[in-house]
Short mmCIF file of C-alpha atoms in Angstrom, two decimals:
data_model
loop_
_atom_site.label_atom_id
_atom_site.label_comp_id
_atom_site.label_asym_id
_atom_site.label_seq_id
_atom_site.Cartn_x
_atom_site.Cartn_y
_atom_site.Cartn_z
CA UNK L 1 0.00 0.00 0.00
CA UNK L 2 1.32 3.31 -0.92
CA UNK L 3 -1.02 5.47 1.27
CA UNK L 4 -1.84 7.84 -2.27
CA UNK L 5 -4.97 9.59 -2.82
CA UNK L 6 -5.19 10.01 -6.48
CA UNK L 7 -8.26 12.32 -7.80
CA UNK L 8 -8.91 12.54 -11.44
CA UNK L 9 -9.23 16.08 -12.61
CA UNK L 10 -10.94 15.06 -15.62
CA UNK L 11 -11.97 11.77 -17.41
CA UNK L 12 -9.14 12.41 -20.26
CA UNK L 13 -6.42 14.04 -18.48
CA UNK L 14 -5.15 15.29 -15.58
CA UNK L 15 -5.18 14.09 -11.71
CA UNK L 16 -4.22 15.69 -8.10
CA UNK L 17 -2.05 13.33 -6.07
CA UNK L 18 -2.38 13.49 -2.44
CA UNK L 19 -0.73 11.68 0.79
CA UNK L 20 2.62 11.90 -0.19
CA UNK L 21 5.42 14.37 0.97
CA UNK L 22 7.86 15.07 -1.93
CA UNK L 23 10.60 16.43 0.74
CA UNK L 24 11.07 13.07 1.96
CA UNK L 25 13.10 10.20 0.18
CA UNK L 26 10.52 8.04 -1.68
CA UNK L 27 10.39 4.33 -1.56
CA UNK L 28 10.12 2.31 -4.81
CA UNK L 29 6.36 1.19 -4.23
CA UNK L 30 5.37 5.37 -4.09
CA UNK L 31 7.78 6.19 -6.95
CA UNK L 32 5.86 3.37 -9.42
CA UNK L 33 2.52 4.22 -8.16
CA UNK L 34 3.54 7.95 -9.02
CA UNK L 35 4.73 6.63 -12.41
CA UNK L 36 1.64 4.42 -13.23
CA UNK L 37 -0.53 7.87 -12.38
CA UNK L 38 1.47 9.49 -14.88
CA UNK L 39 0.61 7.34 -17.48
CA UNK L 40 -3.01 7.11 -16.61
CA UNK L 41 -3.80 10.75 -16.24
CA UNK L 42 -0.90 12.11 -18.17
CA UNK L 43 -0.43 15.13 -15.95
CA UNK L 44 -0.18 14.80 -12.34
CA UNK L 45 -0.62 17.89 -9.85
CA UNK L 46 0.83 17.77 -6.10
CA UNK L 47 0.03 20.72 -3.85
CA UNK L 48 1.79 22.19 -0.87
CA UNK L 49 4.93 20.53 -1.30
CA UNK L 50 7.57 23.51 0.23
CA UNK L 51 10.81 21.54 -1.89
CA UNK L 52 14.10 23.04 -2.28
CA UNK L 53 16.36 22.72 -5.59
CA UNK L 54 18.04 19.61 -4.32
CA UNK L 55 14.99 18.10 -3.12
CA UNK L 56 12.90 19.02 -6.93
CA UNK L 57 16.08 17.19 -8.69
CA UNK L 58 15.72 14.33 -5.91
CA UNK L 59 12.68 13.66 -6.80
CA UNK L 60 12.78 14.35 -11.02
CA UNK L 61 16.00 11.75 -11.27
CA UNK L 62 13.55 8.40 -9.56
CA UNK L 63 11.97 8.84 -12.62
CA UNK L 64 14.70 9.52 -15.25
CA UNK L 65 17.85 11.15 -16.07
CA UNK L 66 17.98 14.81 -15.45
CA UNK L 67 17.62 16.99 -18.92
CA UNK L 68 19.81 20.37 -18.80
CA UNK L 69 17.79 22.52 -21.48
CA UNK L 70 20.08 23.82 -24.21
CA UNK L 71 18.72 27.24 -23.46
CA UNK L 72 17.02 29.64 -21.43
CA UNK L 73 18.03 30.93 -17.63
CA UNK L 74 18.93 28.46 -15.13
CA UNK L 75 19.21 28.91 -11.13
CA UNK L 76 22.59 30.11 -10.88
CA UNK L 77 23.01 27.51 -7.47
CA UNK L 78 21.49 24.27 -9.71
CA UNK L 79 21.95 25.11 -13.57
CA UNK L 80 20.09 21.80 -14.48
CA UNK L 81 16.98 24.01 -13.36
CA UNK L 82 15.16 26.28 -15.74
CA UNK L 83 13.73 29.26 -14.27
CA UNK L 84 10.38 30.93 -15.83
CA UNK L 85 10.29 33.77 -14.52
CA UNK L 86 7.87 36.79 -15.86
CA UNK L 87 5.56 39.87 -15.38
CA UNK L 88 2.59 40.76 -17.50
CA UNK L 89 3.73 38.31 -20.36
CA UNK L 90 2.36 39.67 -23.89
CA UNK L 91 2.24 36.10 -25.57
CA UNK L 92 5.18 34.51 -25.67
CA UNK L 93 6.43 31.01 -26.07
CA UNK L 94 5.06 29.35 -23.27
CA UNK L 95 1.38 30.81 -24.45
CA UNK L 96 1.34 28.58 -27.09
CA UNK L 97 -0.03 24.81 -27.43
CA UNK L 98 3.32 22.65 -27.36
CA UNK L 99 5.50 19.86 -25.82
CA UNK L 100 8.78 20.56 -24.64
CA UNK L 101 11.94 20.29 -27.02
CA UNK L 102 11.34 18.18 -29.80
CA UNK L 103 13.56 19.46 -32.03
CA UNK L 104 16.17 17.27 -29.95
CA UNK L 105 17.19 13.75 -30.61
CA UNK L 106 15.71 12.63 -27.94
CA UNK L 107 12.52 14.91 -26.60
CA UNK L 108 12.55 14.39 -22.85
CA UNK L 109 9.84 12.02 -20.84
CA UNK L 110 8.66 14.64 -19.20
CA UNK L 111 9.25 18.13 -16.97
CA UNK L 112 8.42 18.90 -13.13
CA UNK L 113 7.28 22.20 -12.78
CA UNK L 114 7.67 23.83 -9.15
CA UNK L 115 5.53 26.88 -8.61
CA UNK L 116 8.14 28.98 -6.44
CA UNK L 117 6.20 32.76 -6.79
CA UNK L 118 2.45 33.37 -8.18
CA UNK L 119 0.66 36.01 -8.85
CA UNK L 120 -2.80 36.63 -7.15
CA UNK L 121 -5.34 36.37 -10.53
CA UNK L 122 -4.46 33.99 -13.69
CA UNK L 123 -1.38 32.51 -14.41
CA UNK L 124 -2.84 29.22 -14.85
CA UNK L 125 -1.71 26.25 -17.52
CA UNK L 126 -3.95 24.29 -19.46
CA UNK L 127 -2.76 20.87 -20.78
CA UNK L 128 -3.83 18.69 -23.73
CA UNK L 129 -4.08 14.88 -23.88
CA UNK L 130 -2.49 13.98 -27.35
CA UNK L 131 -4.07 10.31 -27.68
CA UNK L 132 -7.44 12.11 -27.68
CA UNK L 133 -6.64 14.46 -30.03
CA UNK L 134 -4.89 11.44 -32.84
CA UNK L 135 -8.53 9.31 -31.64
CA UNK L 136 -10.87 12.05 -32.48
CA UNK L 137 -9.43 12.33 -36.00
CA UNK L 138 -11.32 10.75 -38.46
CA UNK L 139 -10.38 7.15 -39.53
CA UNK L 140 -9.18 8.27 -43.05
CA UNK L 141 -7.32 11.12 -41.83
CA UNK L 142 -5.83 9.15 -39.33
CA UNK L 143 -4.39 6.46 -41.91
CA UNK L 144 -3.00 9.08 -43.66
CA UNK L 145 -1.40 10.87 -40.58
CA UNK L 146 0.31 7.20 -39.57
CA UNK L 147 2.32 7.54 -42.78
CA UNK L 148 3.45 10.95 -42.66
CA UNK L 149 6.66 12.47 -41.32
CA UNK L 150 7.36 16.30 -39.95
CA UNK L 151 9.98 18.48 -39.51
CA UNK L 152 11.07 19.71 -36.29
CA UNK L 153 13.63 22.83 -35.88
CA UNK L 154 14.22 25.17 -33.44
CA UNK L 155 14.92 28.22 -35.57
CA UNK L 156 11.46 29.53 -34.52
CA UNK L 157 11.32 29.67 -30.56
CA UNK L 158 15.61 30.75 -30.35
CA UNK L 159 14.80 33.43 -32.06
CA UNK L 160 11.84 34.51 -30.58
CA UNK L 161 13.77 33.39 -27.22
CA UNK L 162 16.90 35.61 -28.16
CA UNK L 163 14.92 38.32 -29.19
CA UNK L 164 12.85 38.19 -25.47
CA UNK L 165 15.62 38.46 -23.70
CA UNK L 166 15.20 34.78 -22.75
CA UNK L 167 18.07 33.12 -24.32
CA UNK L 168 21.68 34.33 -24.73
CA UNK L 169 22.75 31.63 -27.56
CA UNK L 170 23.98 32.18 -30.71
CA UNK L 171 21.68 30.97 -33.54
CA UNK L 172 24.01 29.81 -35.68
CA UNK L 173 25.78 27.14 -33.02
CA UNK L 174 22.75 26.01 -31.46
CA UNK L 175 21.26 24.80 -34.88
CA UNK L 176 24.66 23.43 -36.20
CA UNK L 177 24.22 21.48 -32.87
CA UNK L 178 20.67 20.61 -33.53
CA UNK L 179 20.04 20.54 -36.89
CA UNK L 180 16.07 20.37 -38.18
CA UNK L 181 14.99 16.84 -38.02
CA UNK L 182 12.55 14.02 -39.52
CA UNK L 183 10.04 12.14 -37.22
CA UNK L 184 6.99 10.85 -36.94
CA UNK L 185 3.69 12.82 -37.11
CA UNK L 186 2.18 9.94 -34.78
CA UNK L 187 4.38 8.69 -32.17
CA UNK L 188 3.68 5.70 -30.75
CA UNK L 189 3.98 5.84 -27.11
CA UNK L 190 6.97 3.75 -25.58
CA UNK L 191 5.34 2.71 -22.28
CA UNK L 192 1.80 2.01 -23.33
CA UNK L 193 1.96 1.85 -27.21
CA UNK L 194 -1.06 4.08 -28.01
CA UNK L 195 -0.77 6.50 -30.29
CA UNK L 196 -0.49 9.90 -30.15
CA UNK L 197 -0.38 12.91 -32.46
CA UNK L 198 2.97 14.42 -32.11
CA UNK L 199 2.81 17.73 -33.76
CA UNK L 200 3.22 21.17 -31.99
CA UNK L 201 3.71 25.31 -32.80
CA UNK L 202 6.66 25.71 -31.11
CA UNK L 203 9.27 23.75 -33.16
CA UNK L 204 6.75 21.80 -36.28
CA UNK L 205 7.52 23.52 -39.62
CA UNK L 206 6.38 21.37 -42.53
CA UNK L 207 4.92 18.19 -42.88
CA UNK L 208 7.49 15.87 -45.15
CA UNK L 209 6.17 13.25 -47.86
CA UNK L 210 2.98 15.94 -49.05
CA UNK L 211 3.44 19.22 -51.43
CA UNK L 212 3.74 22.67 -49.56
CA UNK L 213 0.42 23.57 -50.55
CA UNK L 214 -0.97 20.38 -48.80
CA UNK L 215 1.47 21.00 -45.75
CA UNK L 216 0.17 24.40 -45.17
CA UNK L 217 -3.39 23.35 -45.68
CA UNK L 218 -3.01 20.43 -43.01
CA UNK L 219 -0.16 21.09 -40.39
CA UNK L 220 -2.29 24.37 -38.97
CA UNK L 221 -5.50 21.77 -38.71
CA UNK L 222 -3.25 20.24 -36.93
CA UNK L 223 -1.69 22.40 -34.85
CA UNK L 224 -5.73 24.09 -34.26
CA UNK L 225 -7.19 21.12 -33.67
CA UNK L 226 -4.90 20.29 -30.55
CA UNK L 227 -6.50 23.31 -28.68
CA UNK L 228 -10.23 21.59 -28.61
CA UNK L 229 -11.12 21.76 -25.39
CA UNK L 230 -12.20 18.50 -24.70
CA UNK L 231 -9.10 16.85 -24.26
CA UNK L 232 -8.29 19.30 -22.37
CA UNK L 233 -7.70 20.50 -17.99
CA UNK L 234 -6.53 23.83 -16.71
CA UNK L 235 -4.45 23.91 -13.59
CA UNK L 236 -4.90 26.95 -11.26
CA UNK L 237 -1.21 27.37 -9.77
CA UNK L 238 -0.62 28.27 -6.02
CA UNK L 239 3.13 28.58 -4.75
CA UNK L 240 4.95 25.13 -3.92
CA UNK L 241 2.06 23.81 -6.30
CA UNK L 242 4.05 21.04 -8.67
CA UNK L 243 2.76 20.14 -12.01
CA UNK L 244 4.59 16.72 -13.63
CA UNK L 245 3.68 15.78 -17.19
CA UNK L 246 3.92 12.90 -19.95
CA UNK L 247 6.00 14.80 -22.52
CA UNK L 248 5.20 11.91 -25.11
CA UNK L 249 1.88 12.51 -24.79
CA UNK L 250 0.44 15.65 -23.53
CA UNK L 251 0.94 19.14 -24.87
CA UNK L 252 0.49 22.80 -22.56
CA UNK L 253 0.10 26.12 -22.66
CA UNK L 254 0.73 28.61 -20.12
CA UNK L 255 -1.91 31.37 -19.89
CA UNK L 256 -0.61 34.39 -19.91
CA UNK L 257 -3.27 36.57 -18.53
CA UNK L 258 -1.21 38.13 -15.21
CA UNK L 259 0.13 41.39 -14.19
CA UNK L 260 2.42 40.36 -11.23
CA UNK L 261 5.27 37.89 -10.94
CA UNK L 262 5.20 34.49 -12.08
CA UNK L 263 8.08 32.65 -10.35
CA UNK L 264 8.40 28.79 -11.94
CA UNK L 265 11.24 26.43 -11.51
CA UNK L 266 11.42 23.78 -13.80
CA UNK L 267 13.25 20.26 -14.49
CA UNK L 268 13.10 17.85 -17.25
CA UNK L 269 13.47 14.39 -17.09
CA UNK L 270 15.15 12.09 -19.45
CA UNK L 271 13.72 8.79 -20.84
CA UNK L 272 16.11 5.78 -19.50
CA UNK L 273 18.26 4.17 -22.01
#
């Protein structure tokens, strides 16, 4: 018996996990009860857990190798944490339906997201169950989609990012180090082998294997029809709120809708060889 109370936020996606005390070191039964929530509800939500940095990379490495993100600004004390940290965002990357570098050879499993400083009103994120949104498609569409290939690149979101102040990297190195690559438009999922559509704004330029006409006709369906909202559940943040999700498998968006701080830190979790 692990002692967890696990409440579904949603029939599709999402859960609160409850009974559990993420300061403390986690025995294997809690750990694979926290992973087998993961892959039922995609996203999992803990509240009023007061961690520190050592404690949030404790806790992301039972699950996985820890990710360092090529880019963006890290907690000086524990660079493999990203820090999100804004006021009265106008847009911006995070506001924008996605999963988390895919434009690298290996997208991580997942990321941990530690709310550290909130504001009072909005902030919230909203996440998207991608095996709903490949199963609503319609049979034909989803033969098709099974075939088909897409490019991923990060050309887009650097330069947005260097522009924004949020990234310091030079363009040119970072895509000599990750150039644009091929994969799947439906990725099958490596735990529980469902499919899911694997397609998102942030890094997706072209579909591959269709004529640019047909690319730009279908990839923004796409890339719309992830936002339906009924694959969908909306967190409401408070501080030392955490948010873990499926990377594989769910996409997010961060509502940007605040006028005071927003203080997130965040780590990303490798798959295991």
């Amino acid at each position: 018996m692990t002692g967890l109370d696990i409440r579904p936020l949603t029939s599709d996606i999402g859960a609160e996990i409850h009974g559990v005390d993420l300061r403390e070191q986690l025995d294997d039964a809690v750990v694979a009860a926290i992973r087998q929530a993961l892959l039922d509800h995609l996203v999992v939500f803990f509240r009023d857990q007061a961690i520190t940095p050592d404690q949030h990379l404790a806790f992301a490495h039972r699950f996985g190798p820890i990710n360092v993100a090529p880019f963006g600004p890290k907690l000086d004390t524990h660079p493999a944490i990203t820090v999100l940290d804004q006021v009265a965002p106008v847009g911006g990357l995070a506001a924008r339906w996605h999963s988390d570098n895919t434009y690298m050879p290996n997208p991580p499993l997942g990321s941990i997201l530690r709310a550290v400083e909130m504001p009072d009103v909005g902030g919230d994120t909203c996440f998207a169950n991608m095996y709903k949104a490949y199963e609503e498609l319609s049979e034909p569409l989803r033969a098709l989609l099974d075939d088909l290939e897409a490019a991923h690149d990060l050309t887009y979101t650097l330069t947005r990012a260097i522009d924004e102040g949020l990234a310091r990297e030079h363009l040119d190195t970072m895509q000599a180090q990750y150039p644009e690559l091929i994969r799947p438009v439906v990725r099958v999922h490596p735990e529980t082998g469902r499919r899911a559509l694997f397609v998102n704004s942030n890094f997706t330029t072209r579909l591959v294997g269709v004529t640019e006409a047909e690319s730009n006709v279908l990839l923004p369906f796409l890339l719309n029809h992830v936002r339906s909202p009924e694959f969908q559940c909306r967190f409401r943040w408070a501080s030392d709120s955490i948010a873990f999700w499926d990377n594989r498998a769910v996409q997010h968006f961060a509502v940007p809708d605040y006028t005071e701080r927003r203080l997130m830190h965040r780590v990303t979790v490798e798959e295991w060889d």
